[in-house]
mmCIF file of C-alpha atoms and ligand atoms in Angstrom:
data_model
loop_
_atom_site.group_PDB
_atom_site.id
_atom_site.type_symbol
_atom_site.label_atom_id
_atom_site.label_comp_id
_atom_site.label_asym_id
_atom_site.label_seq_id
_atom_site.Cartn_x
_atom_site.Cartn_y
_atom_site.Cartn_z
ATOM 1 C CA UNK W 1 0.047 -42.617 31.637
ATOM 2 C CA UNK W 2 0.223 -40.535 34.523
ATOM 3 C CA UNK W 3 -2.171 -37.541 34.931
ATOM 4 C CA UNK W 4 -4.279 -39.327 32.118
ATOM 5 C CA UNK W 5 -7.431 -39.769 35.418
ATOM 6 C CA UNK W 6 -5.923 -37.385 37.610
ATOM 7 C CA UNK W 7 -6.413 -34.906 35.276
ATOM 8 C CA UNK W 8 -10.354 -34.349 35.753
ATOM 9 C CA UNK W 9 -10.156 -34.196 39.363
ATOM 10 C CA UNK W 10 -6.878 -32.382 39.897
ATOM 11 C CA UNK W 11 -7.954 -28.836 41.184
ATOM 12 C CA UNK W 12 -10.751 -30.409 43.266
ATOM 13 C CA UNK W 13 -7.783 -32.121 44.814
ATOM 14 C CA UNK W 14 -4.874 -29.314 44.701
ATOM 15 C CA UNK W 15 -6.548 -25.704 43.552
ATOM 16 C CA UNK W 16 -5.354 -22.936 46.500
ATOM 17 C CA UNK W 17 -6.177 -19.406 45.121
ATOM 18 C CA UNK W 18 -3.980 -18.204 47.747
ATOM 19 C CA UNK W 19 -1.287 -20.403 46.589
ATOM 20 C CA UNK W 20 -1.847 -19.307 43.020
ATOM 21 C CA UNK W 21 -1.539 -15.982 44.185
ATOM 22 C CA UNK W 22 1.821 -16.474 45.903
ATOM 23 C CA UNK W 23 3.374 -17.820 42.925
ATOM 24 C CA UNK W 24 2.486 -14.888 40.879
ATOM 25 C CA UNK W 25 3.553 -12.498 43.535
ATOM 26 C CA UNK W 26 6.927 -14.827 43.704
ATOM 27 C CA UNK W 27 7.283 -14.204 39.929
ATOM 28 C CA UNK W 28 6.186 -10.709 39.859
ATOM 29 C CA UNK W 29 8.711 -9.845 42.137
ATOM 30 C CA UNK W 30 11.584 -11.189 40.092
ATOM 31 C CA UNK W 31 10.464 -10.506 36.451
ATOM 32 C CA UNK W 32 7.290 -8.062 35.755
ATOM 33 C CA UNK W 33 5.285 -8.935 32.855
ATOM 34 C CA UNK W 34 7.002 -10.636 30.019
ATOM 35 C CA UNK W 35 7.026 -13.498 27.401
ATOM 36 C CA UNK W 36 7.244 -16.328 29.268
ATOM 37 C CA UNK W 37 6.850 -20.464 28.626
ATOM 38 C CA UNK W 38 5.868 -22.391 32.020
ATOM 39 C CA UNK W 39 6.548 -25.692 31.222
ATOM 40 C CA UNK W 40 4.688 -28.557 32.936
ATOM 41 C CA UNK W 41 1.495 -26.129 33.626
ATOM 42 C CA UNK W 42 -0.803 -28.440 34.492
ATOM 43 C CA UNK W 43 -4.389 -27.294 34.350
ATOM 44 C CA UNK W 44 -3.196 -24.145 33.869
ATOM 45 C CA UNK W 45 -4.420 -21.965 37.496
ATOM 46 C CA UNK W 46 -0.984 -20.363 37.275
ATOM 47 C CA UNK W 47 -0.707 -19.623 33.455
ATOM 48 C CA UNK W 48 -3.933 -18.082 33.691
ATOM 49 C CA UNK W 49 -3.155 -16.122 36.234
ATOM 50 C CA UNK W 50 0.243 -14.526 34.782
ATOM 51 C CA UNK W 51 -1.931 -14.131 31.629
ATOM 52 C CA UNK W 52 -4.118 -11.894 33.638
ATOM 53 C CA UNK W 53 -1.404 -10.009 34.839
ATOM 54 C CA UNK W 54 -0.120 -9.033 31.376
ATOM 55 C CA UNK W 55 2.540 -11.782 30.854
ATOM 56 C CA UNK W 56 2.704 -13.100 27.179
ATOM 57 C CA UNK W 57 1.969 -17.042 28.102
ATOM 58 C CA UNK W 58 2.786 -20.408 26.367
ATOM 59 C CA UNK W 59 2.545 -23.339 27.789
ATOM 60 C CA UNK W 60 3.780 -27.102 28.140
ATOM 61 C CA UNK W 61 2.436 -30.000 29.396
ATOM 62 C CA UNK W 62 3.291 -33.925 28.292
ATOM 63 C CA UNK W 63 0.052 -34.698 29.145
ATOM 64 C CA UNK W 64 -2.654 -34.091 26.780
ATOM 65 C CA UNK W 65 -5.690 -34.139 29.571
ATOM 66 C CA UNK W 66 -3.801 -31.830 31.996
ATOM 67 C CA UNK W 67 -3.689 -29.837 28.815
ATOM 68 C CA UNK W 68 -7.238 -29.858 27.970
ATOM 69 C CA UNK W 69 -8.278 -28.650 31.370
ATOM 70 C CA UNK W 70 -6.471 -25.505 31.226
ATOM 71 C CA UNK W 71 -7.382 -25.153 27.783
ATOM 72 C CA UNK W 72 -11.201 -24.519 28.760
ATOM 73 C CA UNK W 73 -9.882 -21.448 31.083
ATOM 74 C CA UNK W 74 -8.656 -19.681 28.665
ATOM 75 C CA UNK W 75 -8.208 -20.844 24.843
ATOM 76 C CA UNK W 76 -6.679 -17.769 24.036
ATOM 77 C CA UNK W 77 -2.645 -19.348 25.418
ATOM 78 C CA UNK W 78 -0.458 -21.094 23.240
ATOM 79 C CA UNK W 79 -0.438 -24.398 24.936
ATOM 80 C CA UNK W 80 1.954 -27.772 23.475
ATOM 81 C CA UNK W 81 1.498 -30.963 24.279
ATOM 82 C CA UNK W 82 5.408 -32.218 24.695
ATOM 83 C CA UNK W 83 8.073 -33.325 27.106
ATOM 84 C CA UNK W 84 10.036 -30.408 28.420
ATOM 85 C CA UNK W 85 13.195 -32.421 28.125
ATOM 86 C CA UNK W 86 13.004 -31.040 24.412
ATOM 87 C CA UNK W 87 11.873 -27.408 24.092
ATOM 88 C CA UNK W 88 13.664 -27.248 20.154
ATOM 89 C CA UNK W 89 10.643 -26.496 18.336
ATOM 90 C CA UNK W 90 10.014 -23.463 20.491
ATOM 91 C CA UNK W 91 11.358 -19.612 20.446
ATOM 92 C CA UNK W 92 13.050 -17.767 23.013
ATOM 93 C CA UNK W 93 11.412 -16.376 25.693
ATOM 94 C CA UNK W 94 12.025 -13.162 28.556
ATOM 95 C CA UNK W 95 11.382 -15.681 31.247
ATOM 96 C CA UNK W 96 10.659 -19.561 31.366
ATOM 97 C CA UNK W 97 9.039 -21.256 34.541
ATOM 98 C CA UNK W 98 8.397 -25.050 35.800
ATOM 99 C CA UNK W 99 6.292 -24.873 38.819
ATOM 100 C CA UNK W 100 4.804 -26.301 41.439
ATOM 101 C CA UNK W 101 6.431 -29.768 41.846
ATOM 102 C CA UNK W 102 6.758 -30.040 38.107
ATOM 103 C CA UNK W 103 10.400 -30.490 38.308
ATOM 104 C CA UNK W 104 10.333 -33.346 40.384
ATOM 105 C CA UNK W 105 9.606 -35.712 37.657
ATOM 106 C CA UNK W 106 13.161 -35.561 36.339
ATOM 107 C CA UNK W 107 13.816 -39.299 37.536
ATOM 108 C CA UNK W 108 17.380 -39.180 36.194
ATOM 109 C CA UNK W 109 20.072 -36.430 36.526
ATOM 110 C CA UNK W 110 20.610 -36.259 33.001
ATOM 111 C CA UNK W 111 17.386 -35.459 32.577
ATOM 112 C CA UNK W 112 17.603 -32.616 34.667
ATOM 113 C CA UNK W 113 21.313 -31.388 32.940
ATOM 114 C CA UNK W 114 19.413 -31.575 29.526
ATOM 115 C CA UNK W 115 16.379 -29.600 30.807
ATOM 116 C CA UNK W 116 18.888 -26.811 32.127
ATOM 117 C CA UNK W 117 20.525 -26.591 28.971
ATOM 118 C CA UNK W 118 17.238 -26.635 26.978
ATOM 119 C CA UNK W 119 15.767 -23.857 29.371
ATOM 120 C CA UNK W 120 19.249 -21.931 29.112
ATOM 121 C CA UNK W 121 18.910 -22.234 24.732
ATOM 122 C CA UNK W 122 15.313 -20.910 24.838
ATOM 123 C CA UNK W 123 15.529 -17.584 27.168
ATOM 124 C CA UNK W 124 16.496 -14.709 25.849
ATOM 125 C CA UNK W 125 19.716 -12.834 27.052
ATOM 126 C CA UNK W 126 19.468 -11.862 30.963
ATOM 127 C CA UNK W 127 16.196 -14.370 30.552
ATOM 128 C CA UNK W 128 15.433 -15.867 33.978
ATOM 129 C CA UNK W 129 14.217 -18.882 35.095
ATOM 130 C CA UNK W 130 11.822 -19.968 37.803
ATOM 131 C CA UNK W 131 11.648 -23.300 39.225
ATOM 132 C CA UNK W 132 11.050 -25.519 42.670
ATOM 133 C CA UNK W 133 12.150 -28.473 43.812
ATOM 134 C CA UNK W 134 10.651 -30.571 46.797
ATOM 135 C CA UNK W 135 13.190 -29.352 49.958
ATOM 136 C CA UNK W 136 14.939 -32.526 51.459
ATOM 137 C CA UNK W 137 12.412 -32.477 54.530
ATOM 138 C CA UNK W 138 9.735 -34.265 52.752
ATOM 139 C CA UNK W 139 12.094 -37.265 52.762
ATOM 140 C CA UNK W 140 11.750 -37.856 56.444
ATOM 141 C CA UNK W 141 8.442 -36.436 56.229
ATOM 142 C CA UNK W 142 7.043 -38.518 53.872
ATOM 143 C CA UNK W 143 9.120 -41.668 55.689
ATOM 144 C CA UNK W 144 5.618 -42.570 57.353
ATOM 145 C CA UNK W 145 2.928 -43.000 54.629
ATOM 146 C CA UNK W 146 0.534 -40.290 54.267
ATOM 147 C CA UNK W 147 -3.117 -40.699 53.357
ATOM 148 C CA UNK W 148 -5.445 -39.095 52.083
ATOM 149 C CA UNK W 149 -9.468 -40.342 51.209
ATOM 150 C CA UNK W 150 -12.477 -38.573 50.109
ATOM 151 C CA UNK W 151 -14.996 -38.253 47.616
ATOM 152 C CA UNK W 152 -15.654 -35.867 44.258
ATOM 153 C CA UNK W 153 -18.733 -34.531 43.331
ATOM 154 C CA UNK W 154 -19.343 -37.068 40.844
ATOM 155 C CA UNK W 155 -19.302 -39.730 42.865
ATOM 156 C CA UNK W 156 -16.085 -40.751 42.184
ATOM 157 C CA UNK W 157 -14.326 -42.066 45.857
ATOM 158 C CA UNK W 158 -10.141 -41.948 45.850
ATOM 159 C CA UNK W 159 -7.448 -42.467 48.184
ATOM 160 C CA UNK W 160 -4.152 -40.378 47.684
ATOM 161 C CA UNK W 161 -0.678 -42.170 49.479
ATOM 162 C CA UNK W 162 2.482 -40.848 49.536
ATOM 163 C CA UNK W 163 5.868 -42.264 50.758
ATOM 164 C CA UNK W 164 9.453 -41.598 50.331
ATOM 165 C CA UNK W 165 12.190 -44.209 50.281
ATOM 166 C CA UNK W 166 16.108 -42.836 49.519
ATOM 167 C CA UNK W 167 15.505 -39.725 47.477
ATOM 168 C CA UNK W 168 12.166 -41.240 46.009
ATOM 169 C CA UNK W 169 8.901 -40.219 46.779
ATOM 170 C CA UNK W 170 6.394 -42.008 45.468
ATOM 171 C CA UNK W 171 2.381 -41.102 45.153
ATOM 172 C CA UNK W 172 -0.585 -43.558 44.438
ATOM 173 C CA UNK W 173 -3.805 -42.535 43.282
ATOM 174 C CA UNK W 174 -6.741 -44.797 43.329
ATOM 175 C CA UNK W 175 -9.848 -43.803 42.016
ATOM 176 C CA UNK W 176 -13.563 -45.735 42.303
ATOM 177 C CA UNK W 177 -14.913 -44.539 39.705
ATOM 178 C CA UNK W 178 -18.273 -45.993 38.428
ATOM 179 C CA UNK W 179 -16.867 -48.010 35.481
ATOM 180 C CA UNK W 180 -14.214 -49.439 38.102
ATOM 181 C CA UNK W 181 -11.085 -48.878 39.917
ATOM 182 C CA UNK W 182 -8.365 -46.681 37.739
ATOM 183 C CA UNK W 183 -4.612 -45.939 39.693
ATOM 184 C CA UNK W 184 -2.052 -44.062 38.880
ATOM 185 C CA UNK W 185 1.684 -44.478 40.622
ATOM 186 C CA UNK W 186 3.883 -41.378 40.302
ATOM 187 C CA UNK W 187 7.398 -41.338 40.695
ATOM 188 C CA UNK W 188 9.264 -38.234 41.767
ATOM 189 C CA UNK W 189 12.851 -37.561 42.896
ATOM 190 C CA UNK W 190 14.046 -34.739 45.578
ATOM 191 C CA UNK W 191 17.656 -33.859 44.370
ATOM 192 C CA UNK W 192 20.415 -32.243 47.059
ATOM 193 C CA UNK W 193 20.460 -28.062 46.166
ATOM 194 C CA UNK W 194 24.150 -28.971 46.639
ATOM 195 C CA UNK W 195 23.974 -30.724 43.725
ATOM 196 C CA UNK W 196 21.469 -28.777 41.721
ATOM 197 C CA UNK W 197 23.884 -25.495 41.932
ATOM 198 C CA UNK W 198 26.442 -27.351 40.204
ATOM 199 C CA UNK W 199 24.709 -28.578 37.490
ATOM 200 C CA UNK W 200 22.812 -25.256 37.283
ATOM 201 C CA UNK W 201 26.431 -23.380 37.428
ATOM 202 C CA UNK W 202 27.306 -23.564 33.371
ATOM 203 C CA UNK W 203 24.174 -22.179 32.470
ATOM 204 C CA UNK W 204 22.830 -20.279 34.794
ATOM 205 C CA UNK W 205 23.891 -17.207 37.391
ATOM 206 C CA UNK W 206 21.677 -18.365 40.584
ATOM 207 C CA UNK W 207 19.929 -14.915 41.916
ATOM 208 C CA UNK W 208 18.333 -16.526 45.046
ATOM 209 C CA UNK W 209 17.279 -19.792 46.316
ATOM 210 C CA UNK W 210 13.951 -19.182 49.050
ATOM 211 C CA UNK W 211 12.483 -22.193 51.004
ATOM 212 C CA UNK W 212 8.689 -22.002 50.965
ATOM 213 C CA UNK W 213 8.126 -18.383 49.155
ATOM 214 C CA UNK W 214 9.933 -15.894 52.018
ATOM 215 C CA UNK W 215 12.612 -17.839 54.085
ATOM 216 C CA UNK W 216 15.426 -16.628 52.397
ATOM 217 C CA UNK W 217 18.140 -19.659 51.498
ATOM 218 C CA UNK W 218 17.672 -23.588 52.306
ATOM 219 C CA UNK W 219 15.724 -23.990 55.516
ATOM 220 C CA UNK W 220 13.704 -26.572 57.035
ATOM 221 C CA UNK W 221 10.383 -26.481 55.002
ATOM 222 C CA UNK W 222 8.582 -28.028 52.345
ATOM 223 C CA UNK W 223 9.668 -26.145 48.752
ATOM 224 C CA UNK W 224 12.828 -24.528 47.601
ATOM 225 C CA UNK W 225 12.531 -21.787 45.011
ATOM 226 C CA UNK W 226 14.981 -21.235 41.986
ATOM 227 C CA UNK W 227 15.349 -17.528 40.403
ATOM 228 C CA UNK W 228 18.406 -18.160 38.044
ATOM 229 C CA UNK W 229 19.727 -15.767 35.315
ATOM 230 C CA UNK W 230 20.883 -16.786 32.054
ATOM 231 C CA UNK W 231 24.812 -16.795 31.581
ATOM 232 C CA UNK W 232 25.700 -15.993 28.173
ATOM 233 C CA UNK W 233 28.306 -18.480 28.098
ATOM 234 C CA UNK W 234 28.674 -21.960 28.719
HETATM 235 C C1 SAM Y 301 2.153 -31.393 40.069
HETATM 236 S S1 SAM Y 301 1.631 -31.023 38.443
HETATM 237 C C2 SAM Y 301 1.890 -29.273 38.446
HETATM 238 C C3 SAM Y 301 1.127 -28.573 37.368
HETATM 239 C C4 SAM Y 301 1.203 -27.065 37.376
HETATM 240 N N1 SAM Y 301 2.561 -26.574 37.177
HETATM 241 C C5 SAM Y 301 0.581 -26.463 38.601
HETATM 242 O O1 SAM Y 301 1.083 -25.420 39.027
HETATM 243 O O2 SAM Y 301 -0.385 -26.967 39.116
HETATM 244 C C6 SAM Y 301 2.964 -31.648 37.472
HETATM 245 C C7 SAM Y 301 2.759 -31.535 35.976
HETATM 246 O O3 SAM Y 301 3.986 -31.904 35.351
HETATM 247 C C8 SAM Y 301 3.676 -32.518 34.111
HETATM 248 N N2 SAM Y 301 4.881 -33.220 33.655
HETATM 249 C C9 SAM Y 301 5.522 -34.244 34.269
HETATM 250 N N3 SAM Y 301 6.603 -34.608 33.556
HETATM 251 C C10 SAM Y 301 6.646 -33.772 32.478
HETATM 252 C C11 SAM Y 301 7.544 -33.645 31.377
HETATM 253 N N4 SAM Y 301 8.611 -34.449 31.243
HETATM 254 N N5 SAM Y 301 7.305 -32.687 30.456
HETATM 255 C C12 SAM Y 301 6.220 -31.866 30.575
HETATM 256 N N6 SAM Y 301 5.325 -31.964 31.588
HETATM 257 C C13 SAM Y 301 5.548 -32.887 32.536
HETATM 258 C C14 SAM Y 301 2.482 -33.381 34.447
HETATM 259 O O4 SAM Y 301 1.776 -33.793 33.306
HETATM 260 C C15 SAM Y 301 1.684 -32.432 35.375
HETATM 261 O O5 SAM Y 301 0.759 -31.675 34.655
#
């Protein structure tokens, strides 16, 4: 299971307060405090954060460990352990969010048609919904492996890869860890915005699509930012 390793040493790898703080600026900008559900939190830097700005935070995660981690920041968040292909057992909510190459693990388009239509059921009226998707740059980017190596403060030595291939971009972990080697492959897909507007179009009124926070519309860059309203009818 993916995450199930990564888990432990994920903001030693990723954490980037500044970052952090962009994304609640982003949100802030769009939707002042609210009741919102971020699905696919992670260890939970952003959910904290919105929680310390006076947003009203649940949170999702299908992984259990990722979970756990942003438990132990702050207990006081409802957090679920679930796959955000299925948000039924939840309310509605002001504002829902999936950040921070979350979304990217929608392998299959109908994954991503029944997400919409899940996130669409569970915000309230004029609810709005925050996502990002990898831009289509970090196909060619990613067209020459990238590595990264280095070592965590227990001891634990990993390499990081990344390559794309079509609209695939694939990540390998590899961990030494003292009890042996653990990996984990990840598999994530980079869909056209062409596309993505179409299938957002019977749910959703799109308020602005931003490529890496402040360049307004697609650009070259590395992220493309979602702010959609809620349309009332499908
Ligand atoms: C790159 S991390 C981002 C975490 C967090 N949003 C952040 O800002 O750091 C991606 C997260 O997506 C979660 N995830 C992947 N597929 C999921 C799914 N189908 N449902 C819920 N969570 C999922 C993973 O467990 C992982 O925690």
């Amino acid at each position: 299971m993916i995450y199930n390793t990564l888990a432990t040493y994920y903001d030693d790898l990723v954490k980037d307060e500044q970052a952090t703080k962009a994304w609640v600026d982003w949100i802030e900008k769009h939707k002042s405090a609210c009741s919102m559900l971020e699905c696919a939190c992670g260890s939970g830097e952003i959910t904290h954060a919105l929680a310390k700005k006076g947003y009203t935070m649940s949170a999702l995660d299908i992984s259990q460990q990722m979970i756990d981690q942003a438990k132990a920041k702050d207990p006081t968040i409802s957090y679920y352990c679930h796959d955000m292909k299925d948000l039924s057992f939840l309310k509605q909510y002001d504002a829902i969010a999936c950040l921070c190459d979350s979304f990217n693990y929608l392998l299959d388009p109908e994954d991503v048609t029944t997400f919409f239509q899940q996130v669409h059921d569970h915000l309230r009226p004029n609810g709005i919904f925050f996502f990002d998707t990898h831009a289509l740059d970090r196909l060619e980017e990613f067209s020459q492996e990238w590595n990264e190596t280095g070592e965590f403060q227990d001891g634990t030595k990993y390499q990081w890869s990344i390559e794309s291939e079509d609209d695939w971009i694939y990540q390998d972990f590899a961990f030494y860890t003292k009890d042996g080697l653990i990996q984990e492959h990840h598999l994530q897909r980079v869909y056209d915005p062409k596309w993505l507007k179409q299938t957002l179009a019977p749910y959703f009124e799109i308020e602005s699509i931003d490529t890496d926070f402040d360049h307004p519309g697609i650009c070259p860059g590395e992220k493309y930012f979602y702010v959609c309203t809620r349309k009332e009818t499908k």
